[in-house]
XYZ file of C-alpha atoms in Angstrom:
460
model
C 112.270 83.569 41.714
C 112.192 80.035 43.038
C 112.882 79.877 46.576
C 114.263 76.719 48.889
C 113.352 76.296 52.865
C 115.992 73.587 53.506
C 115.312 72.628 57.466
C 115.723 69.608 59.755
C 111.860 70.651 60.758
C 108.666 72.211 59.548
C 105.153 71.885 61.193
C 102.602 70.281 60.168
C 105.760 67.111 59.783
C 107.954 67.192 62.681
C 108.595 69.295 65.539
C 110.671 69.822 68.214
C 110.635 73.471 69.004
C 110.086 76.751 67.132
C 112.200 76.506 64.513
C 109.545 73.556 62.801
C 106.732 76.640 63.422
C 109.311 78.926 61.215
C 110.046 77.177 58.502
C 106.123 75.271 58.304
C 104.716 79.011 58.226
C 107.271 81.758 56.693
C 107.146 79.505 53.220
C 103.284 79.934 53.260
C 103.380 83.837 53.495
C 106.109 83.992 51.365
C 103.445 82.173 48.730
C 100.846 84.936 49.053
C 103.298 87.279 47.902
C 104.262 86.218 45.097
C 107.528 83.921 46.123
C 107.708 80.618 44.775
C 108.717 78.306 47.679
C 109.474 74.864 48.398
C 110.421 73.213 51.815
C 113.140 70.499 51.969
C 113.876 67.950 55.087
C 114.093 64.500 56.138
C 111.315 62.229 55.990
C 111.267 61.144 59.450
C 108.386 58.226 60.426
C 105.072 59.000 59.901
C 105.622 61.531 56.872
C 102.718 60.358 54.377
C 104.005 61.935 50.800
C 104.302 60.493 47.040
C 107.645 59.276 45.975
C 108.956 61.619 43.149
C 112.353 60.280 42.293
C 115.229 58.259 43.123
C 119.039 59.299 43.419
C 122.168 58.007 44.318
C 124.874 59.724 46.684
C 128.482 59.140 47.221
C 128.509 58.907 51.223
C 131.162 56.403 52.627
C 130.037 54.819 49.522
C 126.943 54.931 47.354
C 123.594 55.515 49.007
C 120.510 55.187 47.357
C 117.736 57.727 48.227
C 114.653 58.297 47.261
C 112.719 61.747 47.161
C 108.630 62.489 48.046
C 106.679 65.374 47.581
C 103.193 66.471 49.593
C 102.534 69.982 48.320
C 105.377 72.362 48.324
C 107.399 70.137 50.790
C 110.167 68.006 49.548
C 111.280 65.023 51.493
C 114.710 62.986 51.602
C 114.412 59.651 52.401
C 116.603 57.394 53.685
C 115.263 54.805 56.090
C 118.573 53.886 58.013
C 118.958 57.592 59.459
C 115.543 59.246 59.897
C 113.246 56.238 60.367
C 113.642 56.780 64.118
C 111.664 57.792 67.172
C 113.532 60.875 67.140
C 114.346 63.548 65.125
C 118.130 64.271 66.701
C 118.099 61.626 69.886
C 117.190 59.814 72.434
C 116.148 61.190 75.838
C 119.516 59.786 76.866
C 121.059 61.917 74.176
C 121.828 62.957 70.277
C 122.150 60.528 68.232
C 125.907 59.324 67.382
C 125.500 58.909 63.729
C 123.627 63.090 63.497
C 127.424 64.085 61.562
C 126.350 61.458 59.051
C 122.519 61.828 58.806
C 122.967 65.319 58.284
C 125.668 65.323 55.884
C 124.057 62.930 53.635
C 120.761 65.110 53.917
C 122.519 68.106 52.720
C 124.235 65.942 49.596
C 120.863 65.105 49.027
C 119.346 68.768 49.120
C 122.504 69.475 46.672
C 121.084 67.241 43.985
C 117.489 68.558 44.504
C 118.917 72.164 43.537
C 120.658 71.109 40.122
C 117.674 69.075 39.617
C 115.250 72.191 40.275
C 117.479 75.064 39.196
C 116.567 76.976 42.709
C 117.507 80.660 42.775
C 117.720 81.350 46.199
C 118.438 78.163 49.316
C 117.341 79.263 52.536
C 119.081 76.710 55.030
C 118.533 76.811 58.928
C 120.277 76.086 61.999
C 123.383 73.952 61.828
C 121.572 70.526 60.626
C 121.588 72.576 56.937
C 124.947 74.244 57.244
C 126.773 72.253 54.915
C 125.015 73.753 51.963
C 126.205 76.971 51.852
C 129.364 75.012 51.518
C 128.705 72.663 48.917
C 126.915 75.437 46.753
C 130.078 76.961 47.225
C 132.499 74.439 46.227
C 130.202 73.232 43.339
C 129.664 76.425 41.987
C 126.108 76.599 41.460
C 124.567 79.568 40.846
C 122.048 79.197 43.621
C 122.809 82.269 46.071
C 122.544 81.120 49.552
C 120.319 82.114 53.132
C 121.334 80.877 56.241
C 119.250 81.957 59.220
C 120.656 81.167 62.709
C 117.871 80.635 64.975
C 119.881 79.460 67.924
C 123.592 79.747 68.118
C 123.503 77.657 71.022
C 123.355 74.700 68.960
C 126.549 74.286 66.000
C 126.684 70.390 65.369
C 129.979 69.930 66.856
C 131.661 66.252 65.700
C 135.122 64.710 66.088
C 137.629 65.523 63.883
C 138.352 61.675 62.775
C 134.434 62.343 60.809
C 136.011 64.776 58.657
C 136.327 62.278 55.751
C 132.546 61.905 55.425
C 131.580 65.274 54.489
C 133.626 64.846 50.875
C 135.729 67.466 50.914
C 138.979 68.942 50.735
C 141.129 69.235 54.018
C 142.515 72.642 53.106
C 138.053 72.998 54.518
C 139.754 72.354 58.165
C 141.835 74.951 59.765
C 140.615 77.708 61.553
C 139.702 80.054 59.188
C 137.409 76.955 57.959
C 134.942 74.985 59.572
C 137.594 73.797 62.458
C 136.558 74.831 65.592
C 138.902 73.766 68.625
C 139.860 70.460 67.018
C 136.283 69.612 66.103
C 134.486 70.494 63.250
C 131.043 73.051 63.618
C 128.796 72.848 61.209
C 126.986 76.070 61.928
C 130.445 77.868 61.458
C 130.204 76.245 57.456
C 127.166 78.661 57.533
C 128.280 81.331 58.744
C 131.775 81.257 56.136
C 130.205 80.050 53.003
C 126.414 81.671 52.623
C 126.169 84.635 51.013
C 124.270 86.030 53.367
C 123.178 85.263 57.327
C 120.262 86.386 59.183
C 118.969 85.469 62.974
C 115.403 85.835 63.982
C 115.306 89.240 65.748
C 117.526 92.605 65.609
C 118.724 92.138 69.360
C 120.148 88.494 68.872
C 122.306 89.872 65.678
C 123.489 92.360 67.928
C 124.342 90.069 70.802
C 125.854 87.021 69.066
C 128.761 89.169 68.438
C 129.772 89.064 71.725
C 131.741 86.688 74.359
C 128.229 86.549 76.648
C 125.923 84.960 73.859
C 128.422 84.172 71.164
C 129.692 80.666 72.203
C 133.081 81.002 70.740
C 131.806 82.115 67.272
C 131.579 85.992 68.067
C 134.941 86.739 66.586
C 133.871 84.887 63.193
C 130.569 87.009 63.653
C 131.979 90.098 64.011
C 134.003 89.791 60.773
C 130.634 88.113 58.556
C 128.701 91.490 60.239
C 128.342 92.717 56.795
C 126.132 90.244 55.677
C 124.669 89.626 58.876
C 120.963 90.933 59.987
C 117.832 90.097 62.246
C 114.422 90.349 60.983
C 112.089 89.335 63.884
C 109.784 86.055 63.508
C 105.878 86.108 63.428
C 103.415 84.175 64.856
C 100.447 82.624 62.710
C 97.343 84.727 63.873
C 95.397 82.203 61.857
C 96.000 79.924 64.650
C 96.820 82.402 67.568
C 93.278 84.584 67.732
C 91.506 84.593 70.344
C 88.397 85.902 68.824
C 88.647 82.500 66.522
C 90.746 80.192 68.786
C 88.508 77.089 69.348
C 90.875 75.469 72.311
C 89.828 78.454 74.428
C 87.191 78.240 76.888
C 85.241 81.093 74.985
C 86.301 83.129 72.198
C 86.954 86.661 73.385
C 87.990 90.298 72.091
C 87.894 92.729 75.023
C 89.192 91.915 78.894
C 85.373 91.086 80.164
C 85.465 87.994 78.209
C 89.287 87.433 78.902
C 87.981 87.386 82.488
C 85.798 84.587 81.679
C 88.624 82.522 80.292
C 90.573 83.184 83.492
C 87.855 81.900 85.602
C 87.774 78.554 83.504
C 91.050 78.154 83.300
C 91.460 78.309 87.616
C 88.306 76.452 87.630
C 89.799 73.630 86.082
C 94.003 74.262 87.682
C 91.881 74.345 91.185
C 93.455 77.839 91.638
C 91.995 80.670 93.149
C 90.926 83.164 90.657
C 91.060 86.479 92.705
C 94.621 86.149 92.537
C 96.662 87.716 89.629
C 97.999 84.499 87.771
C 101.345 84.340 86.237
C 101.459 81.662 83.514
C 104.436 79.798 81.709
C 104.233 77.712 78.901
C 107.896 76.823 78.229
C 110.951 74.667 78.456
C 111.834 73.365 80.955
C 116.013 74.250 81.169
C 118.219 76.877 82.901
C 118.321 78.690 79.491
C 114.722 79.471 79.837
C 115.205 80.952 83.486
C 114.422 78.221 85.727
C 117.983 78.932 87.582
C 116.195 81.933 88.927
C 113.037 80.867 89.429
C 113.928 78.022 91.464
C 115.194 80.615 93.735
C 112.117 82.769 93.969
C 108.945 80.380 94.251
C 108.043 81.033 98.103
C 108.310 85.303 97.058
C 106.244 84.089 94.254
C 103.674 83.087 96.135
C 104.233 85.676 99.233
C 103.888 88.524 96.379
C 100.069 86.926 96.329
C 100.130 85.788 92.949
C 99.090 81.988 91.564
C 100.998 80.155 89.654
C 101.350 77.290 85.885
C 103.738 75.799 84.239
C 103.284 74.069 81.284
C 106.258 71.764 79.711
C 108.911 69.690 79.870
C 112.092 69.407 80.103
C 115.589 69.094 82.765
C 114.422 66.543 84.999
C 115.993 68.911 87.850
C 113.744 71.238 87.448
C 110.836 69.286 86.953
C 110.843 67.833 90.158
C 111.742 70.912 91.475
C 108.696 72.376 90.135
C 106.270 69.526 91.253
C 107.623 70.091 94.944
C 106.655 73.973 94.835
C 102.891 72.281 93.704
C 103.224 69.869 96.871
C 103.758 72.767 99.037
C 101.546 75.282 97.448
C 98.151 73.568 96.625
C 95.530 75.600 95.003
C 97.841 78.324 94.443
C 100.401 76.274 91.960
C 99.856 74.155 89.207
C 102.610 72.228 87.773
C 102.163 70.545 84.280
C 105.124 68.261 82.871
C 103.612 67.176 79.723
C 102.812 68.443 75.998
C 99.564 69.599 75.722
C 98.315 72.236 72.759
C 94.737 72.730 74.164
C 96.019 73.647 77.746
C 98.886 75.769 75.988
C 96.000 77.830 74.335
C 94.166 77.994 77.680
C 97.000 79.250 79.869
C 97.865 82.035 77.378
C 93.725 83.353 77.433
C 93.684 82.854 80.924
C 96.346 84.149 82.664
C 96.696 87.448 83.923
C 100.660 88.000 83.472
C 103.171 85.623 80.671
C 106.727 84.786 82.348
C 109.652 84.594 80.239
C 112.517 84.803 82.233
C 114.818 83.584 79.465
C 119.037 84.013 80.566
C 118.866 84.400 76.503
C 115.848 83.925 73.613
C 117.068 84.491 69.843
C 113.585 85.888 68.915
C 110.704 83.879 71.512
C 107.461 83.419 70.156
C 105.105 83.182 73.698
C 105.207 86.855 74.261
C 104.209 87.552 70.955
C 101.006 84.608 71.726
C 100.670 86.352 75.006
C 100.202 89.851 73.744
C 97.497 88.383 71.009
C 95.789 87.448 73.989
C 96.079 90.204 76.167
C 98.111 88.614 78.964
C 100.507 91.135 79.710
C 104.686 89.646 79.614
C 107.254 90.237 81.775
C 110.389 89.408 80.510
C 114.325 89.796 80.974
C 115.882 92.290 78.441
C 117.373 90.034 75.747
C 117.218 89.073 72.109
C 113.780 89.046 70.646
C 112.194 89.646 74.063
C 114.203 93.261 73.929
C 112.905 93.813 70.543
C 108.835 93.218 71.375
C 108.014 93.897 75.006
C 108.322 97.714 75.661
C 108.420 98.378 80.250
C 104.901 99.955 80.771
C 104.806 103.444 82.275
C 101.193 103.749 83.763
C 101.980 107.600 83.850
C 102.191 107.698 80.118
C 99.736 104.803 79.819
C 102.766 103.442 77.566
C 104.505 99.881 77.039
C 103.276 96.318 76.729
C 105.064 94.550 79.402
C 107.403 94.196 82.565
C 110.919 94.188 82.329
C 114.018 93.471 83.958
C 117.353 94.362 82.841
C 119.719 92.809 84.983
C 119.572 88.804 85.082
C 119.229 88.097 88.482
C 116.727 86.514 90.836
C 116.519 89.984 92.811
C 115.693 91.419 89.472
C 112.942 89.270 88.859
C 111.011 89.990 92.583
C 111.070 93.157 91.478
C 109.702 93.245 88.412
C 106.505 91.115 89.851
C 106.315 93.558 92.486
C 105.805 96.077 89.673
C 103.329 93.993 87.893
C 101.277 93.464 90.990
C 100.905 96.988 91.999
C 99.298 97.682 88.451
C 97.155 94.723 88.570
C 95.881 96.258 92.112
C 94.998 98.955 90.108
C 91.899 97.663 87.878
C 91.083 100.723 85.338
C 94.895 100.792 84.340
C 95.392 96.791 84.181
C 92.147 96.324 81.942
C 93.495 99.344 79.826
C 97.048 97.817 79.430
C 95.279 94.111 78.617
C 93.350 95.530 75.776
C 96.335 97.486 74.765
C 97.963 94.479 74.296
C 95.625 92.647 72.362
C 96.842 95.147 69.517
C 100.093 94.913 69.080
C 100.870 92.972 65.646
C 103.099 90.741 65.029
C 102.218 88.755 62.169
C 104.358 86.674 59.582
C 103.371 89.842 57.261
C 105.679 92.378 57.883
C 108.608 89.142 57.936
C 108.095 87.927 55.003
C 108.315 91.136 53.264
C 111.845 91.328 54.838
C 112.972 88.365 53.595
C 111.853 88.977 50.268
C 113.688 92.412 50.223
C 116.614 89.930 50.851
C 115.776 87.260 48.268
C 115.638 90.183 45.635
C 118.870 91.531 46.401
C 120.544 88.100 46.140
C 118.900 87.397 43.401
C 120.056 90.595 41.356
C 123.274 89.803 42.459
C 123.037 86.238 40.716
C 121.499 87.890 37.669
């Protein structure tokens, strides 16, 4: 069974967000058990691989692209629309030509499947939703995957664009890939794959409604046969802090997570006898800044210190950097990229905040919980589906959670979380707990090969 990651992403190539940590790792576990896969994208700058082949496709006239390999990924290459900076914009905004970048990539991926008889094409996110289409209208016997990672994002373009994507109009109407007078890509996957997936239970669940559908839940509702969540992993080969070279010392137990913490306010100029809450994120309302812009001086009356790590909506950067102003040696505010402090924050806080407003699956509570820092969350999507509200009665649960997305909410929870980090025995208990929780690409890629079967058998 030969298996196809088509994605606009993939680590170690390009990145802009999880999905590129998805579809970079899954493929590789997929490999040790026995599924023969191969990755297809763009070849954005800087992609070093060995040109393969050459093809031509009809796209507002011919286009001549050429195809490179490095390993199992496959790369389409056409200078004019992925030699960029970017991989979808600008800071001021998306590029205006994505409808025709995109389009042409997934004519491209089209020929790469009659060319290597795939059985099964795993697209992702709307940048690959035109496949399941195309497979469809060709005919091919490739059976089609298309995961939905974040249904925030459907590749919305104006109507007069239509013409480009080679197909018949009877394609736009409601029912189709029309979508109040535009056309959605994402929607093409939704109609035309054989089967859909999202990346946890909960998000399945909630994309089918008016709150985190946005405007597709009626279409999702009637595709809810062939629609699932299987939770993502993280990559303990890089998330271990018992191996984790970025980390001030390796650790396995809460005496040497200690240590880390110590380092880590060492080198924030925080004071480490208070409980730190740590954020590596994001920076946008999505992630839960709205409400914690709201909270910062309970933040820090609650006693607890505070880092952010990211980037992001310049409102709530500088929103952010004024808490630090007003809060020094109790606040540390980091707008920038940076992997090694990402590893630190996770070994060396005491608490991980996700206060997402919604999170399709998340991966930093998963990191967090590797590493013993204990999450509190809001109830939603893949956060619902990981972090379990500790009962220190029972000496049960992973994490702090609040149901109710509100700022009030929120103070709570921390006031929750503070009382049991008052309380040393149970706190070190709950860390270590923590630290065992697994959540590896294992038990996902086992899932998705249960689904590769069945569409394969179907094909046979």
């Amino acid at each position: 069974m030969k298996v196809a990651f088509v994605t606009s992403e993939a680590v170690p190539y390009a990145k802009t967000g999880g999905l590129a940590d998805v579809c970079g790792t899954l493929p590789l576990y997929l490999e040790k058990i026995g599924v023969e896969t191969s990755i297809i994208m763009p070849k954005y700058r800087g992609i070093s691989a060995k040109k393969v082949m050459d093809m031509e496709i009809e796209h507002n006239g011919i286009k001549r692209i050429s195809v490179f390999q490095d390993g199992i990924a496959y790369f389409v290459d056409y200078p004019e629309y992925f030699d960029r900076d970017g991989l979808y914009g600008t800071p001021s905004g998306d590029y205006p030509d994505n409808l025709e970048r995109f389009t042409l990539f997934a004519k491209a991926v089209i020929a790469l499947i009659r060319t290597k008889n795939f059985d099964i094409v795993h697209c992702h996110d709307w940048q690959t939703a035109l496949v399941p289409l195309y497979i469809r209208k060709y005919d091919l016997t490739s059976k089609s995957l298309f995961t939905i990672h974040n249904l925030g994002y459907q590749g919305r373009f104006p109507k007069n664009k239509f013409a480009l994507l080679g197909i018949e109009w009877e394609y736009f109407n409601p029912e189709g890939i029309e979508f109040y007078g535009d056309i959605n890509f994402l929607k093409a996957g939704v109609l035309y794959s054989d089967m859909i997936t999202t990346v946890s239970p909960t998000y399945a669940t909630e994309i089918q409604t008016p709150e985190f559908g946005f405007g597709l839940e009626g279409i999702l509702r009637k595709y809810s046969h062939k629609l699932c969540g299987i939770l993502n992993g993280i990559d303990y080969q890089v998330w271990n802090p018992e191996t984790d070279s970025l980390i001030y010392e390796p650790y396995n137990d809460f005496k040497g997570k200690k240590k880390n913490k110590l380092e880590l306010t060492n080198e924030l100029l925080l004071n480490s006898k208070k409980p730190l809450i740590g954020m590596v994120s994001r920076i946008a309302g999505q992630k839960g800044f709205d409400l914690l812009t709201k909270i910062l001086d309970d933040i820090i009356s609650l006693n607890y210190s505070f880092v952010l790590l990211g980037f992001g909506e310049e409102y709530y950067c500088e929103k952010f950097k004024q808490f630090a102003n007003s809060y020094p040696g109790q606040v540390s505010i980091n707008i920038k990229f940076d992997e090694t402090l990402a590893h630190r924050i996770y070994a060396g806080s005491d608490f991980f905040l996700m206060p997402s407003k919604y999170e399709p699956c998340g991966l930093g509570q998963m990191i967090s919980l590797r590493y013993g820092t204990v999450p509190v969350v809001h109830r939603t999507g893949g956060l619902a589906d990981t972090v379990i509200q500790f009962n220190p009665d029972k000496m049960s649960g992973n994490g702090f959670v609040f149901e109710n997305y509100a700022a009030q909410a929120l103070i709570d929870t921390l006031k929750s979380a503070y009382s049991v980090y008052c309380k040393e025995e149970i706190f070190t208990a709950l860390s270590q707990s923590c630290m065992k929780y697994d959540f590896s690409w294992d038990r996902s890629a086992h899932e998705y090969k249960d689904i590769y079967e069945k569409l394969f058998s179907k094909s046979s």
